[in-house]
mmCIF file of C-alpha atoms in Angstrom:
data_model
loop_
_atom_site.group_PDB
_atom_site.id
_atom_site.type_symbol
_atom_site.label_atom_id
_atom_site.label_comp_id
_atom_site.label_asym_id
_atom_site.label_seq_id
_atom_site.Cartn_x
_atom_site.Cartn_y
_atom_site.Cartn_z
ATOM 1 C CA MET D 19 60.064 -6.475 -31.133
ATOM 2 C CA ARG D 20 63.665 -7.402 -31.280
ATOM 3 C CA PRO D 21 65.631 -6.025 -34.141
ATOM 4 C CA TRP D 22 66.221 -8.352 -37.277
ATOM 5 C CA GLY D 23 62.810 -10.093 -36.759
ATOM 6 C CA VAL D 24 64.123 -12.901 -34.436
ATOM 7 C CA ARG D 25 62.161 -12.816 -31.141
ATOM 8 C CA SER D 26 63.649 -15.867 -29.525
ATOM 9 C CA PHE D 27 66.256 -18.503 -30.485
ATOM 10 C CA VAL D 28 66.341 -21.422 -27.889
ATOM 11 C CA LEU D 29 68.175 -24.664 -27.724
ATOM 12 C CA GLU D 30 66.639 -27.512 -25.729
ATOM 13 C CA LEU D 31 67.549 -31.016 -24.935
ATOM 14 C CA ALA D 32 65.083 -33.775 -24.490
ATOM 15 C CA ARG D 33 66.623 -34.940 -21.129
ATOM 16 C CA ASP D 34 66.295 -32.697 -17.902
ATOM 17 C CA PRO D 35 69.255 -30.393 -17.192
ATOM 18 C CA GLY D 36 70.425 -32.485 -14.263
ATOM 19 C CA GLY D 37 70.503 -35.711 -16.468
ATOM 20 C CA SER D 38 73.611 -37.159 -17.720
ATOM 21 C CA TYR D 39 74.550 -39.081 -20.926
ATOM 22 C CA ARG D 40 76.996 -42.005 -21.642
ATOM 23 C CA GLY D 41 78.738 -43.401 -24.701
ATOM 24 C CA GLY D 42 76.456 -45.071 -27.298
ATOM 25 C CA GLU D 43 73.338 -43.063 -26.433
ATOM 26 C CA ARG D 44 71.446 -40.720 -28.480
ATOM 27 C CA LEU D 45 71.499 -36.968 -27.920
ATOM 28 C CA CYS D 46 67.975 -35.614 -28.731
ATOM 29 C CA GLY D 47 66.561 -32.048 -28.734
ATOM 30 C CA ARG D 48 65.019 -29.248 -30.537
ATOM 31 C CA VAL D 49 65.604 -25.678 -31.658
ATOM 32 C CA LEU D 50 62.783 -23.413 -31.093
ATOM 33 C CA LEU D 51 62.834 -20.126 -33.325
ATOM 34 C CA GLU D 52 60.090 -17.435 -32.947
ATOM 35 C CA ALA D 53 59.911 -14.960 -35.802
ATOM 36 C CA ALA D 54 58.352 -11.706 -35.196
ATOM 37 C CA ALA D 55 57.909 -11.204 -39.022
ATOM 38 C CA PRO D 56 58.545 -13.062 -42.140
ATOM 39 C CA LEU D 57 62.196 -14.186 -41.540
ATOM 40 C CA ARG D 58 64.646 -14.860 -44.365
ATOM 41 C CA VAL D 59 67.007 -17.766 -43.385
ATOM 42 C CA ARG D 60 69.968 -19.197 -45.207
ATOM 43 C CA ALA D 61 70.820 -22.032 -43.072
ATOM 44 C CA LEU D 62 70.269 -23.621 -39.440
ATOM 45 C CA GLU D 63 72.809 -26.153 -38.232
ATOM 46 C CA VAL D 64 73.474 -27.942 -34.797
ATOM 47 C CA ALA D 65 76.914 -29.216 -33.662
ATOM 48 C CA ALA D 66 77.875 -31.383 -30.769
ATOM 49 C CA ARG D 67 81.458 -31.067 -29.496
ATOM 50 C CA GLY D 68 83.376 -32.750 -26.549
ATOM 51 C CA GLY D 69 86.935 -33.134 -25.493
ATOM 52 C CA ALA D 70 89.605 -32.736 -22.857
ATOM 53 C CA ALA D 71 92.098 -29.836 -22.474
ATOM 54 C CA ALA D 72 94.878 -29.031 -20.181
ATOM 55 C CA HIS D 73 96.805 -25.825 -19.832
ATOM 56 C CA TRP D 74 99.239 -24.135 -17.347
ATOM 57 C CA LEU D 75 102.086 -21.820 -17.091
ATOM 58 C CA GLU D 76 105.321 -22.420 -15.290
ATOM 59 C CA GLY D 77 107.898 -19.908 -14.793
ATOM 60 C CA SER D 78 111.663 -19.832 -13.787
ATOM 61 C CA SER D 79 114.134 -17.160 -13.516
ATOM 62 C CA LEU D 80 117.768 -16.938 -14.478
ATOM 63 C CA GLY D 81 119.369 -14.016 -12.973
ATOM 64 C CA ILE D 82 117.289 -11.023 -14.028
ATOM 65 C CA ASN D 83 115.738 -12.898 -16.905
ATOM 66 C CA ALA D 84 112.483 -14.511 -16.417
ATOM 67 C CA VAL D 85 111.325 -17.439 -18.652
ATOM 68 C CA SER D 86 107.797 -18.654 -18.846
ATOM 69 C CA SER D 87 106.889 -21.997 -20.313
ATOM 70 C CA ASP D 88 103.263 -22.508 -21.621
ATOM 71 C CA TYR D 89 101.994 -26.037 -21.551
ATOM 72 C CA ALA D 90 98.859 -26.909 -23.320
ATOM 73 C CA ALA D 91 97.281 -30.145 -24.801
ATOM 74 C CA SER D 92 93.905 -31.109 -26.111
ATOM 75 C CA GLU D 93 92.006 -34.231 -27.289
ATOM 76 C CA THR D 94 88.645 -34.417 -29.191
ATOM 77 C CA TYR D 95 86.015 -37.106 -28.324
ATOM 78 C CA LEU D 96 82.953 -35.814 -29.932
ATOM 79 C CA TRP D 97 82.387 -33.847 -33.310
ATOM 80 C CA ARG D 98 78.970 -34.129 -34.835
ATOM 81 C CA ARG D 99 77.194 -31.597 -37.290
ATOM 82 C CA GLN D 100 73.629 -31.755 -38.542
ATOM 83 C CA LEU D 101 71.814 -29.134 -40.861
ATOM 84 C CA LEU D 102 68.440 -28.586 -40.106
ATOM 85 C CA LEU D 103 68.049 -25.873 -42.789
ATOM 86 C CA ARG D 104 70.530 -26.716 -45.547
ATOM 87 C CA ASP D 105 72.242 -23.665 -47.381
ATOM 88 C CA THR D 106 71.410 -24.200 -51.137
ATOM 89 C CA GLY D 107 72.476 -20.705 -52.136
ATOM 90 C CA GLU D 108 68.847 -19.419 -51.924
ATOM 91 C CA THR D 109 67.271 -18.025 -48.966
ATOM 92 C CA THR D 110 64.371 -19.583 -47.066
ATOM 93 C CA THR D 111 61.437 -17.425 -45.703
ATOM 94 C CA LEU D 112 59.842 -18.417 -42.543
ATOM 95 C CA PRO D 113 56.264 -17.122 -41.793
ATOM 96 C CA PRO D 114 55.858 -15.315 -38.360
ATOM 97 C CA GLY D 115 55.307 -17.692 -35.205
ATOM 98 C CA LEU D 116 57.215 -20.259 -33.511
ATOM 99 C CA HIS D 117 59.121 -23.000 -35.430
ATOM 100 C CA GLU D 118 60.431 -26.174 -34.167
ATOM 101 C CA PHE D 119 63.468 -27.955 -35.527
ATOM 102 C CA PRO D 120 64.301 -31.315 -33.967
ATOM 103 C CA PHE D 121 67.561 -32.912 -34.085
ATOM 104 C CA SER D 122 69.188 -36.270 -32.742
ATOM 105 C CA PHE D 123 72.929 -37.434 -32.587
ATOM 106 C CA GLN D 124 74.244 -40.801 -31.964
ATOM 107 C CA LEU D 125 77.156 -40.363 -29.391
ATOM 108 C CA PRO D 126 80.487 -42.426 -29.920
ATOM 109 C CA PRO D 127 80.540 -45.784 -28.091
ATOM 110 C CA THR D 128 83.060 -44.725 -25.437
ATOM 111 C CA LEU D 129 83.520 -41.272 -23.865
ATOM 112 C CA VAL D 130 85.404 -39.793 -21.043
ATOM 113 C CA THR D 131 83.557 -38.504 -17.892
ATOM 114 C CA SER D 132 82.898 -34.782 -17.645
ATOM 115 C CA PHE D 133 85.478 -33.088 -15.419
ATOM 116 C CA GLU D 134 86.405 -29.636 -14.310
ATOM 117 C CA GLY D 135 89.892 -28.913 -12.709
ATOM 118 C CA ARG D 136 92.112 -26.100 -11.982
ATOM 119 C CA HIS D 137 94.427 -26.877 -14.969
ATOM 120 C CA GLY D 138 92.307 -28.746 -17.273
ATOM 121 C CA SER D 139 88.683 -30.044 -18.054
ATOM 122 C CA VAL D 140 86.519 -32.504 -20.057
ATOM 123 C CA ARG D 141 83.547 -30.557 -21.532
ATOM 124 C CA TYR D 142 80.638 -31.420 -23.920
ATOM 125 C CA SER D 143 78.340 -28.902 -25.357
ATOM 126 C CA ILE D 144 75.934 -28.642 -28.379
ATOM 127 C CA LYS D 145 75.382 -25.420 -30.255
ATOM 128 C CA ALA D 146 72.849 -24.098 -32.844
ATOM 129 C CA THR D 147 73.835 -21.319 -35.253
ATOM 130 C CA LEU D 148 71.180 -19.447 -37.522
ATOM 131 C CA HIS D 149 72.712 -17.865 -40.604
ATOM 132 C CA ARG D 150 70.753 -15.076 -42.321
ATOM 133 C CA PRO D 151 71.743 -12.757 -45.229
ATOM 134 C CA TRP D 152 72.764 -9.404 -44.187
ATOM 135 C CA ALA D 153 72.433 -9.998 -40.544
ATOM 136 C CA PRO D 154 74.782 -11.443 -37.728
ATOM 137 C CA ALA D 155 74.542 -15.119 -36.878
ATOM 138 C CA ARG D 156 72.387 -16.021 -33.744
ATOM 139 C CA ARG D 157 73.652 -18.771 -31.656
ATOM 140 C CA ALA D 158 72.350 -20.870 -28.651
ATOM 141 C CA ARG D 159 74.465 -23.060 -26.686
ATOM 142 C CA LYS D 160 73.870 -25.998 -24.090
ATOM 143 C CA VAL D 161 76.412 -27.780 -22.173
ATOM 144 C CA PHE D 162 75.532 -31.515 -21.064
ATOM 145 C CA VAL D 163 77.320 -33.816 -18.730
ATOM 146 C CA VAL D 164 78.733 -37.310 -19.590
ATOM 147 C CA ILE D 165 79.387 -39.907 -17.031
ATOM 148 C CA GLU D 166 80.789 -43.061 -18.263
ATOM 149 C CA PRO D 167 80.138 -46.271 -16.252
ATOM 150 C CA VAL D 168 82.963 -47.727 -14.127
ATOM 151 C CA ASP D 169 82.044 -51.137 -12.970
ATOM 152 C CA ILE D 170 83.721 -52.215 -9.682
ATOM 153 C CA ASN D 171 82.352 -55.731 -10.137
ATOM 154 C CA THR D 172 85.359 -56.949 -11.798
ATOM 155 C CA PRO D 173 88.049 -59.335 -10.373
ATOM 156 C CA ALA D 174 90.842 -56.556 -10.367
ATOM 157 C CA LEU D 175 88.637 -54.077 -8.203
ATOM 158 C CA LEU D 176 87.198 -56.681 -6.068
ATOM 159 C CA ALA D 177 90.823 -57.871 -4.959
ATOM 160 C CA PRO D 178 91.977 -56.903 -1.524
ATOM 161 C CA GLN D 179 94.692 -54.256 -1.103
ATOM 162 C CA ALA D 180 97.297 -54.315 1.583
ATOM 163 C CA GLY D 181 100.690 -52.929 2.420
ATOM 164 C CA VAL D 182 103.337 -52.930 5.036
ATOM 165 C CA ARG D 183 105.812 -50.238 6.081
ATOM 166 C CA GLU D 184 108.284 -49.445 8.754
ATOM 167 C CA LYS D 185 110.563 -46.660 9.850
ATOM 168 C CA VAL D 186 113.245 -46.090 12.162
ATOM 169 C CA ALA D 187 112.697 -42.872 14.365
ATOM 170 C CA ARG D 188 115.712 -40.907 14.767
ATOM 171 C CA THR D 189 116.475 -37.609 16.720
ATOM 172 C CA TRP D 190 119.950 -36.009 16.388
ATOM 173 C CA TYR D 191 121.325 -39.261 14.686
ATOM 174 C CA CYS D 192 120.205 -41.263 17.328
ATOM 175 C CA ASN D 193 117.991 -44.276 17.082
ATOM 176 C CA ARG D 194 114.937 -43.945 19.251
ATOM 177 C CA GLY D 195 113.071 -46.970 18.083
ATOM 178 C CA LEU D 196 111.063 -48.869 15.139
ATOM 179 C CA VAL D 197 107.564 -47.974 14.201
ATOM 180 C CA SER D 198 105.658 -50.396 11.841
ATOM 181 C CA LEU D 199 102.470 -49.994 9.962
ATOM 182 C CA SER D 200 100.361 -52.464 8.229
ATOM 183 C CA ALA D 201 97.068 -51.772 6.572
ATOM 184 C CA LYS D 202 94.493 -53.684 4.374
ATOM 185 C CA ILE D 203 91.186 -53.055 2.828
ATOM 186 C CA ASP D 204 88.965 -55.670 1.509
ATOM 187 C CA ARG D 205 88.761 -54.442 -2.200
ATOM 188 C CA LYS D 206 90.012 -51.891 -4.652
ATOM 189 C CA GLY D 207 86.864 -50.280 -6.003
ATOM 190 C CA TYR D 208 84.101 -48.396 -4.285
ATOM 191 C CA THR D 209 81.363 -46.083 -5.198
ATOM 192 C CA PRO D 210 80.500 -42.696 -3.478
ATOM 193 C CA GLY D 211 78.604 -43.055 -0.385
ATOM 194 C CA GLU D 212 79.981 -46.404 0.651
ATOM 195 C CA VAL D 213 82.058 -47.012 3.741
ATOM 196 C CA ILE D 214 85.781 -48.239 3.477
ATOM 197 C CA PRO D 215 86.459 -50.443 6.456
ATOM 198 C CA VAL D 216 90.235 -49.852 7.197
ATOM 199 C CA PHE D 217 92.176 -52.587 8.987
ATOM 200 C CA ALA D 218 95.534 -51.538 10.232
ATOM 201 C CA GLU D 219 98.011 -52.528 12.858
ATOM 202 C CA ILE D 220 100.400 -49.950 14.378
ATOM 203 C CA ASP D 221 103.285 -51.056 16.447
ATOM 204 C CA ASN D 222 105.100 -48.225 18.344
ATOM 205 C CA GLY D 223 108.593 -49.102 19.359
ATOM 206 C CA THR D 224 109.788 -45.711 20.314
ATOM 207 C CA THR D 225 109.627 -43.739 23.606
ATOM 208 C CA ARG D 226 107.039 -41.220 22.536
ATOM 209 C CA PRO D 227 103.407 -41.653 21.409
ATOM 210 C CA VAL D 228 102.480 -41.548 17.827
ATOM 211 C CA LEU D 229 99.251 -40.763 16.073
ATOM 212 C CA PRO D 230 97.695 -42.826 13.313
ATOM 213 C CA ARG D 231 95.544 -41.295 10.541
ATOM 214 C CA ALA D 232 93.816 -42.328 7.403
ATOM 215 C CA ALA D 233 92.627 -40.341 4.368
ATOM 216 C CA VAL D 234 91.108 -40.716 0.961
ATOM 217 C CA VAL D 235 93.122 -38.273 -1.364
ATOM 218 C CA GLN D 236 92.278 -37.295 -4.970
ATOM 219 C CA THR D 237 95.179 -36.757 -7.266
ATOM 220 C CA GLN D 238 94.468 -34.753 -10.578
ATOM 221 C CA THR D 239 97.267 -35.321 -13.191
ATOM 222 C CA PHE D 240 97.303 -33.094 -16.151
ATOM 223 C CA MET D 241 99.758 -33.807 -19.128
ATOM 224 C CA ALA D 242 101.121 -31.610 -22.040
ATOM 225 C CA ARG D 243 104.213 -31.616 -24.041
ATOM 226 C CA GLY D 244 105.736 -34.421 -21.862
ATOM 227 C CA ALA D 245 105.291 -32.533 -18.668
ATOM 228 C CA ARG D 246 102.906 -33.263 -15.943
ATOM 229 C CA LYS D 247 101.204 -31.003 -13.331
ATOM 230 C CA GLN D 248 99.458 -32.442 -10.335
ATOM 231 C CA LYS D 249 96.975 -31.247 -7.616
ATOM 232 C CA ARG D 250 96.059 -33.069 -4.762
ATOM 233 C CA ALA D 251 93.158 -32.785 -2.259
ATOM 234 C CA VAL D 252 91.913 -34.821 0.802
ATOM 235 C CA VAL D 253 88.374 -35.838 0.158
ATOM 236 C CA ALA D 254 87.707 -37.885 3.405
ATOM 237 C CA SER D 255 89.663 -38.433 6.572
ATOM 238 C CA LEU D 256 89.832 -40.082 10.130
ATOM 239 C CA VAL D 257 92.171 -39.667 13.113
ATOM 240 C CA GLY D 258 92.771 -42.612 15.444
ATOM 241 C CA GLU D 259 93.847 -42.615 19.100
ATOM 242 C CA PRO D 260 97.208 -42.035 19.942
ATOM 243 C CA VAL D 261 99.718 -45.037 20.311
ATOM 244 C CA GLY D 262 101.802 -45.101 23.573
ATOM 245 C CA PRO D 263 105.331 -45.938 23.623
ATOM 246 C CA GLY D 264 106.081 -49.820 23.275
ATOM 247 C CA ARG D 265 102.343 -50.349 22.586
ATOM 248 C CA ARG D 266 100.440 -51.921 19.677
ATOM 249 C CA THR D 267 97.158 -50.939 18.357
ATOM 250 C CA LEU D 268 94.708 -52.701 15.766
ATOM 251 C CA TRP D 269 92.046 -51.152 13.591
ATOM 252 C CA GLN D 270 89.450 -53.712 13.284
ATOM 253 C CA GLY D 271 87.644 -52.040 10.254
ATOM 254 C CA ARG D 272 87.428 -48.367 11.178
ATOM 255 C CA ALA D 273 84.786 -46.705 9.082
ATOM 256 C CA LEU D 274 85.789 -44.186 6.450
ATOM 257 C CA ARG D 275 82.870 -42.980 4.274
ATOM 258 C CA ILE D 276 83.507 -41.618 0.643
ATOM 259 C CA PRO D 277 81.766 -38.393 0.027
ATOM 260 C CA PRO D 278 79.903 -37.400 -3.264
ATOM 261 C CA VAL D 279 83.105 -37.192 -5.716
ATOM 262 C CA GLY D 280 83.468 -37.881 -9.341
ATOM 263 C CA PRO D 281 84.544 -41.254 -10.620
ATOM 264 C CA SER D 282 88.199 -42.289 -11.396
ATOM 265 C CA ILE D 283 89.361 -41.106 -15.032
ATOM 266 C CA LEU D 284 91.937 -43.645 -16.190
ATOM 267 C CA HIS D 285 91.696 -43.514 -19.877
ATOM 268 C CA CYS D 286 92.519 -40.027 -20.953
ATOM 269 C CA ARG D 287 95.816 -38.709 -22.613
ATOM 270 C CA VAL D 288 95.289 -35.327 -21.319
ATOM 271 C CA LEU D 289 94.384 -35.755 -17.659
ATOM 272 C CA HIS D 290 93.864 -38.391 -14.866
ATOM 273 C CA VAL D 291 91.917 -38.733 -11.726
ATOM 274 C CA ASP D 292 93.123 -41.063 -9.197
ATOM 275 C CA TYR D 293 92.151 -42.036 -5.758
ATOM 276 C CA THR D 294 94.361 -43.433 -3.051
ATOM 277 C CA LEU D 295 93.912 -44.437 0.584
ATOM 278 C CA LYS D 296 96.713 -43.071 2.714
ATOM 279 C CA VAL D 297 97.311 -44.502 6.161
ATOM 280 C CA CYS D 298 100.102 -42.618 8.093
ATOM 281 C CA VAL D 299 101.492 -42.538 11.448
ATOM 282 C CA ASP D 300 102.780 -39.006 12.877
ATOM 283 C CA ILE D 301 106.054 -39.584 14.591
ATOM 284 C CA PRO D 302 107.094 -36.665 16.806
ATOM 285 C CA GLY D 303 110.795 -35.505 15.782
ATOM 286 C CA THR D 304 110.913 -37.223 12.415
ATOM 287 C CA SER D 305 108.957 -37.340 9.202
ATOM 288 C CA LYS D 306 105.631 -39.420 9.315
ATOM 289 C CA LEU D 307 105.301 -43.067 8.089
ATOM 290 C CA LEU D 308 103.228 -43.230 5.204
ATOM 291 C CA LEU D 309 101.521 -46.214 3.353
ATOM 292 C CA GLU D 310 99.375 -45.666 0.245
ATOM 293 C CA LEU D 311 96.819 -48.184 -1.157
ATOM 294 C CA PRO D 312 95.284 -47.559 -4.521
ATOM 295 C CA LEU D 313 91.491 -46.968 -5.085
ATOM 296 C CA VAL D 314 89.114 -46.752 -7.939
ATOM 297 C CA ILE D 315 85.826 -44.661 -7.517
ATOM 298 C CA GLY D 316 83.259 -46.274 -9.608
ATOM 299 C CA THR D 317 79.633 -45.579 -10.858
ATOM 300 C CA VAL D 318 78.161 -49.058 -10.851
ATOM 301 C CA PRO D 319 77.808 -50.170 -7.065
ATOM 302 C CA LEU D 320 78.629 -53.650 -6.052
ATOM 303 C CA HIS D 321 76.137 -56.206 -7.145
ATOM 304 C CA PRO D 322 74.145 -57.940 -4.387
ATOM 305 C CA PHE D 323 74.350 -61.137 -6.237
ATOM 306 C CA GLY D 324 77.069 -62.707 -8.218
ATOM 307 C CA SER D 325 79.872 -60.853 -6.470
ATOM 308 C CA ARG D 326 78.678 -61.518 -2.984
ATOM 309 C CA SER D 327 80.433 -64.858 -2.972
ATOM 310 C CA SER D 328 83.968 -63.557 -4.066
ATOM 311 C CA SER D 329 83.317 -60.563 -1.784
ATOM 312 C CA VAL D 330 82.484 -62.689 1.272
ATOM 313 C CA GLY D 331 85.348 -65.056 0.570
ATOM 314 C CA SER D 332 87.844 -62.275 0.407
ATOM 315 C CA HIS D 333 86.483 -60.833 3.509
ATOM 316 C CA ALA D 334 86.725 -64.072 5.358
ATOM 317 C CA SER D 335 90.537 -64.646 4.216
ATOM 318 C CA PHE D 336 91.021 -60.887 5.198
ATOM 319 C CA LEU D 337 90.043 -61.560 8.789
ATOM 320 C CA LEU D 338 92.062 -64.640 9.113
ATOM 321 C CA ASP D 339 95.247 -62.969 7.701
ATOM 322 C CA TRP D 340 94.766 -60.330 10.405
ATOM 323 C CA GLY D 341 93.917 -62.824 13.130
ATOM 324 C CA LEU D 342 90.479 -61.456 13.653
ATOM 325 C CA GLY D 343 88.806 -65.006 12.884
ATOM 326 C CA ALA D 344 89.954 -68.418 13.710
ATOM 327 C CA LEU D 345 89.417 -71.951 12.046
ATOM 328 C CA PRO D 346 88.386 -74.900 14.428
ATOM 329 C CA GLU D 347 91.284 -76.800 15.646
ATOM 330 C CA GLN D 348 89.992 -79.947 14.077
ATOM 331 C CA PRO D 349 88.110 -79.908 11.045
ATOM 332 C CA GLU D 350 84.586 -81.400 10.937
ATOM 333 C CA ALA D 351 84.299 -84.781 9.190
ATOM 334 C CA PRO D 352 82.647 -84.984 5.927
ATOM 335 C CA PRO D 353 79.075 -86.184 6.065
ATOM 336 C CA GLU D 354 78.168 -89.768 5.348
ATOM 337 C CA TYR D 355 76.900 -90.710 1.779
ATOM 338 C CA SER D 356 73.746 -92.068 3.329
ATOM 339 C CA GLU D 357 73.198 -88.584 5.195
ATOM 340 C CA VAL D 358 73.363 -86.781 1.727
ATOM 341 C CA VAL D 359 71.387 -89.145 -0.519
ATOM 342 C CA ALA D 360 67.966 -90.192 0.102
ATOM 343 C CA ASP D 361 67.342 -93.769 1.732
ATOM 344 C CA GLU D 362 65.763 -94.914 -1.540
ATOM 345 C CA GLU D 363 69.031 -93.990 -3.447
ATOM 346 C CA VAL D 364 71.524 -95.417 -1.215
ATOM 347 C CA PRO D 365 73.040 -98.606 -2.983
ATOM 348 C CA THR D 366 73.024 -101.814 -0.801
ATOM 349 C CA ALA D 367 74.806 -105.217 -1.270
ATOM 350 C CA GLU D 368 71.598 -106.798 -2.343
ATOM 351 C CA GLN D 369 71.030 -104.316 -5.293
ATOM 352 C CA ASN D 370 72.578 -105.213 -8.597
ATOM 353 C CA LEU D 371 74.299 -102.071 -9.857
ATOM 354 C CA PHE D 372 76.123 -103.770 -12.539
ATOM 355 C CA PRO D 373 74.033 -106.502 -13.658
ATOM 356 C CA PRO D 374 75.515 -109.311 -15.928
ATOM 357 C CA LEU D 375 75.105 -109.029 -19.527
ATOM 358 C CA PRO D 376 72.766 -111.622 -20.927
ATOM 359 C CA ASP D 377 73.951 -114.989 -22.713
ATOM 360 C CA LEU D 378 77.351 -114.427 -21.280
ATOM 361 C CA ASP D 379 78.826 -116.982 -18.626
ATOM 362 C CA LEU D 380 81.155 -115.041 -16.562
ATOM 363 C CA GLY D 381 81.651 -117.967 -14.027
ATOM 364 C CA LEU D 382 80.918 -115.799 -11.219
ATOM 365 C CA GLU D 383 77.968 -116.270 -8.652
ATOM 366 C CA GLY D 384 76.067 -113.178 -7.734
ATOM 367 C CA PRO D 385 76.295 -109.536 -8.825
ATOM 368 C CA PHE D 386 79.746 -108.613 -10.472
ATOM 369 C CA PHE D 387 79.985 -105.623 -8.228
ATOM 370 C CA THR D 388 80.385 -107.694 -5.233
ATOM 371 C CA TYR D 389 83.559 -109.294 -6.684
ATOM 372 C CA ILE D 390 84.890 -105.874 -7.397
ATOM 373 C CA GLN D 391 84.384 -104.785 -3.985
ATOM 374 C CA GLU D 392 85.905 -108.066 -2.575
ATOM 375 C CA PHE D 393 88.992 -107.581 -4.837
ATOM 376 C CA ARG D 394 89.317 -103.895 -3.983
ATOM 377 C CA TYR D 395 89.560 -104.401 -0.249
ATOM 378 C CA ARG D 396 91.386 -107.732 -0.145
ATOM 379 C CA PRO D 397 95.148 -107.510 0.607
ATOM 380 C CA PRO D 398 97.555 -108.628 -2.101
ATOM 381 C CA PRO D 399 98.784 -112.285 -1.578
ATOM 382 C CA LEU D 400 102.210 -113.099 -0.057
ATOM 383 C CA TYR D 401 105.107 -113.782 -2.497
ATOM 384 C CA SER D 402 106.060 -117.292 -2.909
ATOM 385 C CA GLU D 403 108.506 -119.207 -5.298
ATOM 386 C CA GLU D 404 106.123 -122.058 -5.476
ATOM 387 C CA ASP D 405 103.019 -121.883 -7.498
ATOM 388 C CA PRO D 406 100.044 -122.135 -5.141
ATOM 389 C CA HIS D 407 97.850 -123.651 -8.060
ATOM 390 C CA PRO D 408 99.976 -126.063 -9.854
ATOM 391 C CA PRO D 409 98.614 -127.273 -13.291
ATOM 392 C CA THR D 410 96.466 -130.451 -13.291
ATOM 393 C CA GLU D 411 96.656 -133.113 -15.747
ATOM 394 C CA ALA D 412 93.901 -131.651 -17.844
ATOM 395 C CA ILE D 413 95.776 -128.293 -18.278
ATOM 396 C CA ARG D 414 99.431 -129.349 -18.860
ATOM 397 C CA PRO D 415 102.148 -126.774 -19.919
ATOM 398 C CA ARG D 416 103.288 -127.106 -23.337
ATOM 399 C CA CYS D 417 106.879 -128.068 -23.874
ATOM 400 C CA MET D 418 108.655 -125.809 -26.154
ATOM 401 C CA THR D 419 111.269 -128.605 -27.279
ATOM 402 C CA CYS D 420 108.749 -131.224 -28.089
#
C-alpha cells in the first residue's frame, strides 16, 4: 500500500489519446481516485490551460564584454477551472475503493493549432489536483491536441498564384546573358497529401547550362518584444533537368507532393507558421534566380462539388495563359431557338402570343404581334419635305388665325 492512503490518482479524457479537439467543442473526462483506506480530502479541482509561448537568447559582444538579450512572450487562449470537491473548510472522508469524478469544459470558440517549435510552442493541457490535510498535493496531468480547421475552399485560397523573375548572369563584371523564370500554380491553398502541379518556363540566355529546382519551405516566425526569430526548413523538393545554353524549357505540371505537415498558423501574435513554394534556377558563377509563391496548408480538403467549377475554370485559364491549350479559331455559332425549345413550345406566325383585349377596336387585322414584328424589321421611310399623306376634306387642319 502506498503512503498517505492513495493507491492511484489518474486523469482520463473521453476521447482517444490520438484524437484532437477544436474550438467550441466540449472537453470531457474523469478523475479516478483509488483509496486504500478511509481518505480525508479537502478539495479536488481540475484546470484546463492553453496558450502560446516564445523564448530565445541573442548574444553580442563589444570588445571583451559579452551582452546577452533574453526575448520572451506568451499569450493565453484557454483557462478553465472546475471544482469536483469544493473546499468548505471541513474535510471530506472518502471510503476505501475506487471513486470516479467526471468533468466537462466548454472550449472557447476559436483556438490556435497546437505546435512545437525550436523557439516556441502552442500547448494545451488539463491538470487535476487533490488537496488533503497535512499531506502534499497529488497531481495528474494530460496533454491534448487542438487543430483549428483551415478551409481552403475560399476564393482567396482558390486563386492562382504566379510570378516572373529574371537575372543577368555576370562573371568578373561581364554580362554572360539573361536568365528568365516564370512559374504558376493553380491555387494557393492545399492540404497534406495533395500534389502541387508546378508550371514553369525557364529561358537560359547564358553560355552555360542552368539547373531549375522547386521546393516547399516551412517558415517558423517567433515574435517577442518587437524582435523576430525565424527558422526555415524544406519539407518537399524536386529537381528538374538542366537547361542548356540558349535553350528554353517548360514544366507542364511537374508534381510536387506535400508531406504530412502541420497546418498554417496565421492568427497568433507570438508565432506564425507559413509555407511558400520556391522555384529557383542555379546559375554557375553567380547567385541563383529565386521566385517565391505563397502557400497555405489547410485541414479541410478541396470539396468535390461547389468549388469544382471555380477550380476547373481557373485551371482552364491557367493553361491558356501558358499556351498549353488553345481556343478554336472560329467560335461555334449559338444554337437555334428551335433546337433548345421543344417543338410544341416554338412560337409560330399563326399563334396569337399577344391576343387583343376584348371590347377594344384597335383597327388592326390579325394578331398584334404580327404588326410589331413588321414594324421591327421594316426600314425607316425616306425623308421628304412633302407630306406623303396630305389631309383630306374630312380632316382639315385648324387655322390658328380663324
